[in-house]
Coordinates of C-alpha atoms in Angstrom, one line a residue:
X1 CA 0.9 -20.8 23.0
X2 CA -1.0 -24.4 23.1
X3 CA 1.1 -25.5 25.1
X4 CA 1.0 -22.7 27.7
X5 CA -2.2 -21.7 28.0
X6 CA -3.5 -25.6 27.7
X7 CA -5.5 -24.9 23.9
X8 CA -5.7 -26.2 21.1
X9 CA -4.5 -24.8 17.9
X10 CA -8.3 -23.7 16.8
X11 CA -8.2 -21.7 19.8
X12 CA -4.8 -20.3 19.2
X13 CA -6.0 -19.3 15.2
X14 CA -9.5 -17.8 16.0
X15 CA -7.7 -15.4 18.7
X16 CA -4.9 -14.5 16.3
X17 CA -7.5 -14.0 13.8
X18 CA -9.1 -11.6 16.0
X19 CA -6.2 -9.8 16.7
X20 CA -5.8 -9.2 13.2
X21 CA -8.9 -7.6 12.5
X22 CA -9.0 -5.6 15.9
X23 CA -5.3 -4.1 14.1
X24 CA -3.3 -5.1 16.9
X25 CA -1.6 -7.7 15.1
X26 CA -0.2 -8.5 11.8
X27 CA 0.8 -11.8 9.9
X28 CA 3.6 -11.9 7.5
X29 CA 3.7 -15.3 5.9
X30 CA 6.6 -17.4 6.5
X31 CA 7.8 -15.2 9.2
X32 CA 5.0 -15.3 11.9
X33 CA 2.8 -13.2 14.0
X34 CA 3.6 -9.7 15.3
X35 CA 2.5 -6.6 17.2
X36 CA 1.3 -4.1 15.1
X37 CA 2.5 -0.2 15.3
X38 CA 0.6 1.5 17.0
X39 CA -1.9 4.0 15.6
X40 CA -0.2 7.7 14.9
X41 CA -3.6 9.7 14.2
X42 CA -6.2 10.4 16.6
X43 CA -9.6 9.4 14.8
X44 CA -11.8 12.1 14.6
X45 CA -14.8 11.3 16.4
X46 CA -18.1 10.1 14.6
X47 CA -21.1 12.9 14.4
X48 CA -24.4 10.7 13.5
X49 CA -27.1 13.0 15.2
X50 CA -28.1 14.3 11.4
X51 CA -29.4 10.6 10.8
X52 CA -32.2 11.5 13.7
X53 CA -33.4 14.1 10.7
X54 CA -33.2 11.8 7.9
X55 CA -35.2 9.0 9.6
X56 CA -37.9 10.3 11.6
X57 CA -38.5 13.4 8.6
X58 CA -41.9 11.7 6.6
X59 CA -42.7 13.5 3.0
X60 CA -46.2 15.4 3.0
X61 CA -49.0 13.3 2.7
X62 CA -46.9 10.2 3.5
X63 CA -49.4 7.7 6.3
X64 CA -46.7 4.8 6.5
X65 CA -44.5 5.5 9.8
X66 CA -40.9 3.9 8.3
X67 CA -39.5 3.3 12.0
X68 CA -39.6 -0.6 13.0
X69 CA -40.5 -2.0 17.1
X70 CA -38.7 -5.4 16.8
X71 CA -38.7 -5.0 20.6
X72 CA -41.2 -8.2 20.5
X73 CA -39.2 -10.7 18.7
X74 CA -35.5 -9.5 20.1
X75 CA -36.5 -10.8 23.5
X76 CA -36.9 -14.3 22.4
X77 CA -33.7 -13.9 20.0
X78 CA -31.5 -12.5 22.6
X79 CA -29.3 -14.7 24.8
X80 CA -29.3 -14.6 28.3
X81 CA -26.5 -13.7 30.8
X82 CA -25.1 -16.7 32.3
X83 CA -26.7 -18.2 35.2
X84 CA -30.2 -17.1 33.6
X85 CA -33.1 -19.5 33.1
X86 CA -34.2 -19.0 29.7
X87 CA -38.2 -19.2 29.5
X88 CA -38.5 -17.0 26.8
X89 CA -36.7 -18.3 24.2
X90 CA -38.4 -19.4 20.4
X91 CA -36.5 -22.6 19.7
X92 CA -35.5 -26.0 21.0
X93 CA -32.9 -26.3 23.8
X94 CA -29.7 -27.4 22.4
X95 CA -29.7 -30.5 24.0
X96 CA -32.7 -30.9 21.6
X97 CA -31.7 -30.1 18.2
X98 CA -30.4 -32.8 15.9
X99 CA -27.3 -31.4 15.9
X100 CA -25.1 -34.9 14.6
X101 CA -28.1 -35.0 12.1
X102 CA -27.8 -32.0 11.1
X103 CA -23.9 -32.2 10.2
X104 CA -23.8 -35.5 8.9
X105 CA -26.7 -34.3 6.5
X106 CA -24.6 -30.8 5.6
X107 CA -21.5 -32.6 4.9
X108 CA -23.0 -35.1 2.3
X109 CA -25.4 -32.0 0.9
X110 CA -21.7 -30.4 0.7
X111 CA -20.9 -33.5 -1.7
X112 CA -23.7 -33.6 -4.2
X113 CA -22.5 -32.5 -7.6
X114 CA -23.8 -29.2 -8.3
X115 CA -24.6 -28.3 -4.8
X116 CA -22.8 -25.0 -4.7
X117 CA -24.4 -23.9 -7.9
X118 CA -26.6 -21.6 -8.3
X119 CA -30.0 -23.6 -7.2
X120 CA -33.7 -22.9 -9.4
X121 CA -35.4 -19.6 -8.0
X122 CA -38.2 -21.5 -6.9
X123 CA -36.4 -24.1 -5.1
X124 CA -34.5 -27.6 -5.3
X125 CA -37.5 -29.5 -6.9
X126 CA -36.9 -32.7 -4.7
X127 CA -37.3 -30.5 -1.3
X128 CA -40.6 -28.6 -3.2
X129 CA -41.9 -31.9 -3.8
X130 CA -41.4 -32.5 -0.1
X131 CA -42.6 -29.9 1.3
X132 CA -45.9 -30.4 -1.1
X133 CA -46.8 -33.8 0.1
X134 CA -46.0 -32.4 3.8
X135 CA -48.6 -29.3 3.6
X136 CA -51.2 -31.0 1.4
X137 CA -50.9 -34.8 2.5
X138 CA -49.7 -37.7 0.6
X139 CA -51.9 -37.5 -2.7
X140 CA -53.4 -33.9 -1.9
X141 CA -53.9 -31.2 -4.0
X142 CA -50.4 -29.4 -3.8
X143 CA -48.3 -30.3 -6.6
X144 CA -44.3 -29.2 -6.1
X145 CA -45.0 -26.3 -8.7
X146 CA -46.9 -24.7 -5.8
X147 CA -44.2 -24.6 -2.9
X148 CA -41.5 -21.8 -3.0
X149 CA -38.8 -22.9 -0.6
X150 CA -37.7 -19.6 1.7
X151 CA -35.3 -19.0 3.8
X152 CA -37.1 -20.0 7.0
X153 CA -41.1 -18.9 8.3
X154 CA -39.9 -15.4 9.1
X155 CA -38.9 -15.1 5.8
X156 CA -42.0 -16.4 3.8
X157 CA -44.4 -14.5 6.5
X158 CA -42.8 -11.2 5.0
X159 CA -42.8 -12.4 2.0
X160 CA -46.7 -13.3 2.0
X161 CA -47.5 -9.7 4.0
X162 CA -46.0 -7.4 1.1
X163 CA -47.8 -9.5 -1.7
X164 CA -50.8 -9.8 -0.5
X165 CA -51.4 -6.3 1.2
X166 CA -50.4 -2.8 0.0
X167 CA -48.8 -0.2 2.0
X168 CA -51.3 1.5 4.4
X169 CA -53.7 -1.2 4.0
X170 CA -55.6 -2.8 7.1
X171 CA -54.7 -6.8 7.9
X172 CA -56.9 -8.8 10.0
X173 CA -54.6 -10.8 12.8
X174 CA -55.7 -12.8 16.0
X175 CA -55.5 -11.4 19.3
X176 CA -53.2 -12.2 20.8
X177 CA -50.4 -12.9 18.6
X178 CA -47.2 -13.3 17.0
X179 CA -45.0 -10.3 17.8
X180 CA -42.6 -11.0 14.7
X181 CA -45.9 -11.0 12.5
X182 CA -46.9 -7.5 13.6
X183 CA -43.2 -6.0 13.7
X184 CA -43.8 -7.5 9.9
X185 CA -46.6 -6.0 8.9
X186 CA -45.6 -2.9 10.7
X187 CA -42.5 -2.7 8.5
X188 CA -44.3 -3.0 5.2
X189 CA -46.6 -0.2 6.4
X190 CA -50.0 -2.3 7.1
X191 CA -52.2 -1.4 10.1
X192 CA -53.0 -4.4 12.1
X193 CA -56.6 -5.3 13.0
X194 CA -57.0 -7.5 16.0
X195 CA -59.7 -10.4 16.4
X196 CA -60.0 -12.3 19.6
X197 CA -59.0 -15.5 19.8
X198 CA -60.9 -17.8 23.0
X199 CA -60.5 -21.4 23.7
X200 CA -61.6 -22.5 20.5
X201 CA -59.1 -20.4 18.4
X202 CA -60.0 -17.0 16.4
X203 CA -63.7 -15.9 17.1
X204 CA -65.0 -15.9 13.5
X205 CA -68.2 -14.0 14.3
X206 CA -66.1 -11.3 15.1
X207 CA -63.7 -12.2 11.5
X208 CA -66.8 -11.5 9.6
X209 CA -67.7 -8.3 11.6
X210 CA -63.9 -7.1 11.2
X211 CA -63.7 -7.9 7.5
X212 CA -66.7 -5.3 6.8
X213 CA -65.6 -2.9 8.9
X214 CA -62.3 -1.9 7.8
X215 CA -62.5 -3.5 4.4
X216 CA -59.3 -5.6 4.9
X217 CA -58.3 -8.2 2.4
X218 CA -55.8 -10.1 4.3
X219 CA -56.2 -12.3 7.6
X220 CA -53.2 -13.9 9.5
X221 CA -53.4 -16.8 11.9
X222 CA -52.1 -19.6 13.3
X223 CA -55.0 -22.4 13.2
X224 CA -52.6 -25.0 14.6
X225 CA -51.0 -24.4 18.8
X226 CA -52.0 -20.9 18.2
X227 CA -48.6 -19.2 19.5
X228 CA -48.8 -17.8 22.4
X229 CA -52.6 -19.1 23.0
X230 CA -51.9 -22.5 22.1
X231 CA -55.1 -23.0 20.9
X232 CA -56.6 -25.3 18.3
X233 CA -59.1 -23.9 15.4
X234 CA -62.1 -25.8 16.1
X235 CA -63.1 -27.9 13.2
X236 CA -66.4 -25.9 12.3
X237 CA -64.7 -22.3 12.7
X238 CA -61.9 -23.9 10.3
X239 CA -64.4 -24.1 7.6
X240 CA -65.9 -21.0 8.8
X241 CA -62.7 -18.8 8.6
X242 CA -62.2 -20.0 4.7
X243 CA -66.2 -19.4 4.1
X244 CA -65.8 -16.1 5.8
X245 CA -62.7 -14.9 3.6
X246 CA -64.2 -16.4 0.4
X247 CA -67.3 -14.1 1.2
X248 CA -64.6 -11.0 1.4
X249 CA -63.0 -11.9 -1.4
X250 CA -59.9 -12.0 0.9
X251 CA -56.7 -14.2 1.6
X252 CA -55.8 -15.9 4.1
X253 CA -52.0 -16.8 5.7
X254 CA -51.7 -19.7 7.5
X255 CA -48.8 -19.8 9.7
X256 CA -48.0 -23.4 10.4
X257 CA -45.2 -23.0 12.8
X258 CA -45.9 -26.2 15.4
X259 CA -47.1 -28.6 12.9
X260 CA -43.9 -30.5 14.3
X261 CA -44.1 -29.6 17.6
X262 CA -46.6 -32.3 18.2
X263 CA -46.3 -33.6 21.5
X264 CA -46.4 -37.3 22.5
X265 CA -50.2 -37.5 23.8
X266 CA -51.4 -35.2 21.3
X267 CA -54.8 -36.8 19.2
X268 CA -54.2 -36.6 15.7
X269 CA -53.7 -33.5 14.0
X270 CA -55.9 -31.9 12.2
X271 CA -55.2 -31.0 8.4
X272 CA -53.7 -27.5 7.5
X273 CA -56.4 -24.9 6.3
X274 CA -54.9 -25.1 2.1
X275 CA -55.7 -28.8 2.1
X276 CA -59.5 -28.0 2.8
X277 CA -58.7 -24.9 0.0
X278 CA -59.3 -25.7 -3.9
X279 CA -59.8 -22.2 -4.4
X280 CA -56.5 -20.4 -3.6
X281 CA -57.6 -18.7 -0.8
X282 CA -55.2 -19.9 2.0
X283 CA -51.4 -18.7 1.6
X284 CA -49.6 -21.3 3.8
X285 CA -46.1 -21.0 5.3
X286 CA -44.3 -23.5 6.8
X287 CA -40.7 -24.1 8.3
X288 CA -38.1 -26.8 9.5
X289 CA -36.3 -24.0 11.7
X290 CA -38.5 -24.5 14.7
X291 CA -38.1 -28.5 15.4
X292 CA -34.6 -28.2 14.5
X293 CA -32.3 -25.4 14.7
X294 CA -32.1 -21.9 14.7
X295 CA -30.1 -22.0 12.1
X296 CA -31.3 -24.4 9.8
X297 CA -33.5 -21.5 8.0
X298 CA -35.4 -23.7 5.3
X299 CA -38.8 -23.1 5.3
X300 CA -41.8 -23.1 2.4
X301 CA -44.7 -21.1 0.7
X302 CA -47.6 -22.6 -0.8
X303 CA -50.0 -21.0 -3.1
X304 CA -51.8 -21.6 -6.2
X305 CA -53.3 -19.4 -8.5
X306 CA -51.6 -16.1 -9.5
X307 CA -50.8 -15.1 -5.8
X308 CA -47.8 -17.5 -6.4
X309 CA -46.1 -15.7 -9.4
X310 CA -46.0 -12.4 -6.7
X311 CA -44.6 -14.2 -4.0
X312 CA -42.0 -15.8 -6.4
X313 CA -41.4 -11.9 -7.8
X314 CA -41.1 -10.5 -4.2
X315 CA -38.5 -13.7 -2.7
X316 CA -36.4 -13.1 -5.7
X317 CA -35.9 -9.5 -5.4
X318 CA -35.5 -9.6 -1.4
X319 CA -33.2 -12.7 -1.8
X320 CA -32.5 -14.1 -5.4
X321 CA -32.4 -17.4 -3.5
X322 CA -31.7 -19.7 -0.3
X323 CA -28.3 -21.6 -1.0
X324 CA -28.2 -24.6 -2.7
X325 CA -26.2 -26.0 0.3
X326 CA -28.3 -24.9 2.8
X327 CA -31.5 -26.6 1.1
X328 CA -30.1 -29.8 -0.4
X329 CA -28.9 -30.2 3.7
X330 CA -31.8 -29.7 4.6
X331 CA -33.4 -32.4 1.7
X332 CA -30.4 -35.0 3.1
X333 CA -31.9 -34.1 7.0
X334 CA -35.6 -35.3 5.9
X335 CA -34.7 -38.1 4.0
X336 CA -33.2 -39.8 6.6
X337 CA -33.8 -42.1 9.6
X338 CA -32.9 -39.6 11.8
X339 CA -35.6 -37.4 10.8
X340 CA -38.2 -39.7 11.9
X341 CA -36.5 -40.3 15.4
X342 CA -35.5 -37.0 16.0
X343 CA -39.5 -36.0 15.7
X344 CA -40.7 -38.7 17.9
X345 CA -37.7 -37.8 20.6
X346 CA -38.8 -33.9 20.5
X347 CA -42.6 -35.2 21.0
X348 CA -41.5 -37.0 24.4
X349 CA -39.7 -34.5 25.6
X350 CA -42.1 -31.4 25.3
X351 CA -44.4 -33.5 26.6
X352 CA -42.1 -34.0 30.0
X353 CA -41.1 -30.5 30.0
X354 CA -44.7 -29.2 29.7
X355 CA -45.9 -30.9 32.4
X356 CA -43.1 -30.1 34.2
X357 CA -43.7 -26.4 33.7
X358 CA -47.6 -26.8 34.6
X359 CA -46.5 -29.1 37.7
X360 CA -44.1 -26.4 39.1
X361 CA -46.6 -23.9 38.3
X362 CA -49.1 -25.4 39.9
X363 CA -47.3 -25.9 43.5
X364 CA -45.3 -22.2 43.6
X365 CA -47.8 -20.2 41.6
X366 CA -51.4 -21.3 41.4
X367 CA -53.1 -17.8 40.7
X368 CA -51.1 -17.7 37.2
X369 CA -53.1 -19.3 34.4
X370 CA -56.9 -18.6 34.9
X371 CA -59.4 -16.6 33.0
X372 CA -57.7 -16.9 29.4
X373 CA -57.8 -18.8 26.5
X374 CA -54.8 -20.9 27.4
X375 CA -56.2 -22.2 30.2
X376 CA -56.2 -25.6 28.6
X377 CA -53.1 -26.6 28.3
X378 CA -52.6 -27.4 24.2
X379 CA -50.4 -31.0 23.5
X380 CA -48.2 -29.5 21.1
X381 CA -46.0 -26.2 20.5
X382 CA -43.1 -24.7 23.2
X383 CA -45.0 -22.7 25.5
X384 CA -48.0 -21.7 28.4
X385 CA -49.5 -18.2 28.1
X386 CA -50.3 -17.1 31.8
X387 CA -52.9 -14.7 32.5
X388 CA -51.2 -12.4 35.4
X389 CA -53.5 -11.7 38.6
X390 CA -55.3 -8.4 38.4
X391 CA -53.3 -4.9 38.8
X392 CA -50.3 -6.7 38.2
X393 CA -47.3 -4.5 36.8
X394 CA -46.2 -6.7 33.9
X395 CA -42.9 -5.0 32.7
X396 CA -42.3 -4.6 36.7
X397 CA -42.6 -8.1 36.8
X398 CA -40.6 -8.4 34.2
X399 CA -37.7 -6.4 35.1
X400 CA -37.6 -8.7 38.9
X401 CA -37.6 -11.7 37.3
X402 CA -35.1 -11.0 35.2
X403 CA -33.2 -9.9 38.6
X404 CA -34.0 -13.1 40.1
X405 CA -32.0 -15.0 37.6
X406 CA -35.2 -16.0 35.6
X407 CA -36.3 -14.4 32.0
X408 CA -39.8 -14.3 31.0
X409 CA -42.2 -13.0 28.0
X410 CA -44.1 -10.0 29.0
X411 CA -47.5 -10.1 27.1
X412 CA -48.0 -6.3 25.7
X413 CA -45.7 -7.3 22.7
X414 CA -48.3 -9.8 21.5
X415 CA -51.1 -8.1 21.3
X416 CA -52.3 -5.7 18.1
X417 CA -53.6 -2.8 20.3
X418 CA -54.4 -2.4 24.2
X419 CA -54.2 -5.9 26.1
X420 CA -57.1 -7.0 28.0
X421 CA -54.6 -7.9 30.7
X422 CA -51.6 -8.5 32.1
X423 CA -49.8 -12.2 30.7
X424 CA -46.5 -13.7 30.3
X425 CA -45.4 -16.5 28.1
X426 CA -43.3 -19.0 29.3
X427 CA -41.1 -21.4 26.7
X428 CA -40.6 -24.9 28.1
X429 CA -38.3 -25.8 25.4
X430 CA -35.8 -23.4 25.5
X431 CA -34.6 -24.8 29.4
X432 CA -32.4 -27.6 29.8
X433 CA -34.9 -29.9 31.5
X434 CA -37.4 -30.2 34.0
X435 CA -35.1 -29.4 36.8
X436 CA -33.7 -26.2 35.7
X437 CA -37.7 -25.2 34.5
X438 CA -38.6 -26.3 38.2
X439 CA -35.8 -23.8 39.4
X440 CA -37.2 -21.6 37.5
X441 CA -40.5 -20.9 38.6
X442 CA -38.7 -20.5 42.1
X443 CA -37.0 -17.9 40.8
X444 CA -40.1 -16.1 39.6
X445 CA -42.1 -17.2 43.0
X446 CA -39.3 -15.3 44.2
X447 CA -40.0 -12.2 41.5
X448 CA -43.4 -12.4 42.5
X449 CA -43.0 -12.2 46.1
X450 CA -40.6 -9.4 45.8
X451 CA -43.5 -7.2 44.3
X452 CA -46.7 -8.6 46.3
X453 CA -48.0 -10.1 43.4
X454 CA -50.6 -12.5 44.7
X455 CA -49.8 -16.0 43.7
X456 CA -52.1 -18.1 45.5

């Protein structure tokens, strides 16, 4: 079979494999590979429509709605048909991701004595420790007794949302925001509030109004390339946001998902929101997944106080544990040179690609990109949130873009409640390079056109 169909062996194994468990084929060792019989019995055909009873029926009294809309973070997860530009993908292009890194670091984390043991609940200490100088700064007040390692930001988000809030609770979020953060909240039965976020990051006038009125205890945000914004907290509404919370006698999450996504002309960053905390007010989660792979899902909690014997109680009944493997890899990725020079690579090259995006923008779609709080265009994270002209049809849009060989972001998915208009977000890291984002926007020039959507 290699040599007829010009494969290798690999090839040859997976598709026997496959075989196998599709019960057309069957192995006997020693002798080879055959057909199987075929089947004698006609299955009888499934019947599943009772399940329609048993999960839209809700006891008396019950407020929490137990169906989940992960519509908003499937259409960054899912792949696109071939020959579609992907601009609205949530992770580095492959060409991007440390990928000789990455195995080089997996195969000597597969070599450490003891690394397929059962790791600590909390996490390996020496990534903790890591992770604790990386949150609060070198010398800062995190100690690695305050860091539970989770498996990835998605992970320690949910973790965060069911300690910190209970079921039918309000939450406090920015508006617009992260669609996998409300499908979150949604699924652990909170009712999102939204605040509006403008050029400088969350309006905290408004925080303060929105804490008294619906007496919520918890407030999610993203101080740092606000996703999709992109915007920065201002330094005086960051010490406003923790003054504002203290007041309620309310948490606060940070979500530090770009703190690596840094691009090469950005000024220095500002420090996360915990390191300006001695009081255990901020709840900060942080992951590697993002400037790395997809599948590299190492990520961290940091609390202190008692918050952080919750979260521990709530990661270990969800998941016991991340693997041992999968976190001393990640340990061996860190520690190395590569680390270093893979972070300074990805800097360069979002910065190409984003101005590549804005440049194509700019000369097939001017009218896209005024009048919102992404106007400025932030130096760090993946993407551009577009504000669409007025009376635009945004799933319409949508739908001929996708036609056109081009897949965008529709906005409604990021915002808590009604939009104030139409928006799309566009990923600049998940293309190949500036050409194929430059082909790109053609293709949605073309969408555009299609439906008379002014774009000039």
């Amino acid at each position: 079979m290699v040599e007829r169909h010009r494969v290798s062996p690999v090839t040859v194994s997976r598709a026997l494999a496959e075989l196998v468990a599709e019960g057309l084929v069957v192995t006997r060792p020693g002798a080879g590979a055959f057909r199987a019989e075929p089947g004698r019995a006609t299955p009888r055909r499934a019947d599943t429509s009772w399940q329609e009873i048993a999960l839209s029926a809700e006891p008396a009294g019950d407020q929490v709605p137990r169906s989940v809309d992960a519509s908003g973070v499937l259409a960054t997860l899912a792949t696109p048909a071939p020959g579609v530009i992907e601009l609205n993908g949530g992770y580095l292009h492959a060409t991007l991701q440390p990928e000789r890194a990455l195995a080089a670091a997996l195969a000597r984390a597969g070599r450490r004595p003891g690394a397929w043991s059962r790791p600590p609940v909390g996490g390996v200490p020496e990534l903790r420790a890591w992770f604790a100088r990386e949150i609060g700064g070198p010398g800062g007040p995190l100690a690695a007794s305050d860091v539970l390692i989770t498996a990835g930001g998605q992970s320690a988000l949910t973790a965060a949302v069911r300690a910190l809030a209970a079921p039918g609770a309000p939450v406090l979020v920015e508006s617009p925001t992260y669609p996998g953060m409300l499908a979150v909240a949604r699924a652990s039965g909170l009712r999102p509030v939204p605040v509006p976020v403008d050029a400088d990051g969350v309006r905290t006038d408004l925080l303060a109004d929105a804490f008294r009125a619906s007496g919520a205890r918890l407030f999610i945000c993203q101080p740092l390339f606000q996703n999709p914004s992109g915007t920065v907290l201002a330094a005086e509404r960051r010490r406003e946001v923790l003054r504002v919370a203290r007041a309620a006698g309310a948490f606060v999450v940070e979500d530090d998902f770009a703190r690596l996504l840094g691009h090469a002309d950005a000024p220095p960053l500002p420090p996360t929101l915990i390191a300006d905390d001695p009081d255990g007010t901020v709840v900060h989660v942080r992951s590697l997944t993002k400037a790395t792979s997809p599948s590299l899902r190492v990520g961290a909690l940091a609390a202190r106080g008692p918050v952080l014997d919750r979260l521990r109680a709530i990661q270990v009944v969800d998941s016991f544990f991340v693997p041992g493997p999968l976190q001393e890899a990640a340990l061996e990725l860190v520690g190395s040179p590569a680390w270093s020079r893979h972070l300074r690579l990805i800097a360069g090259e979002l910065q190409v690609r984003r101005q590549a995006l804005r440049t194509a923008l700019q000369r097939e779609l001017p009218a896209l990109g005024t009048g919102g709080p992404g106007e400025r265009t932030a130096p760090g994270g993946y993407h551009l949130w577009l504000r669409l002209p007025g009376g635009t049809d945004e799933a319409a849009l949508t739908g001929a873009a996708l036609r056109a060989g081009v897949a965008v972001a529709p906005g409604r998915p990021y915002f808590p409640a009604e939009p104030p208009a139409a928006h799309f977000r566009l990923s600049f890291a998940s293309a190949a390079g500036a050409g194929e984002l430059a082909e790109g926007i053609h293709r949605l020039r073309a969408a555009c056109d299609e439906l008379d959507v002014p774009v000039a």
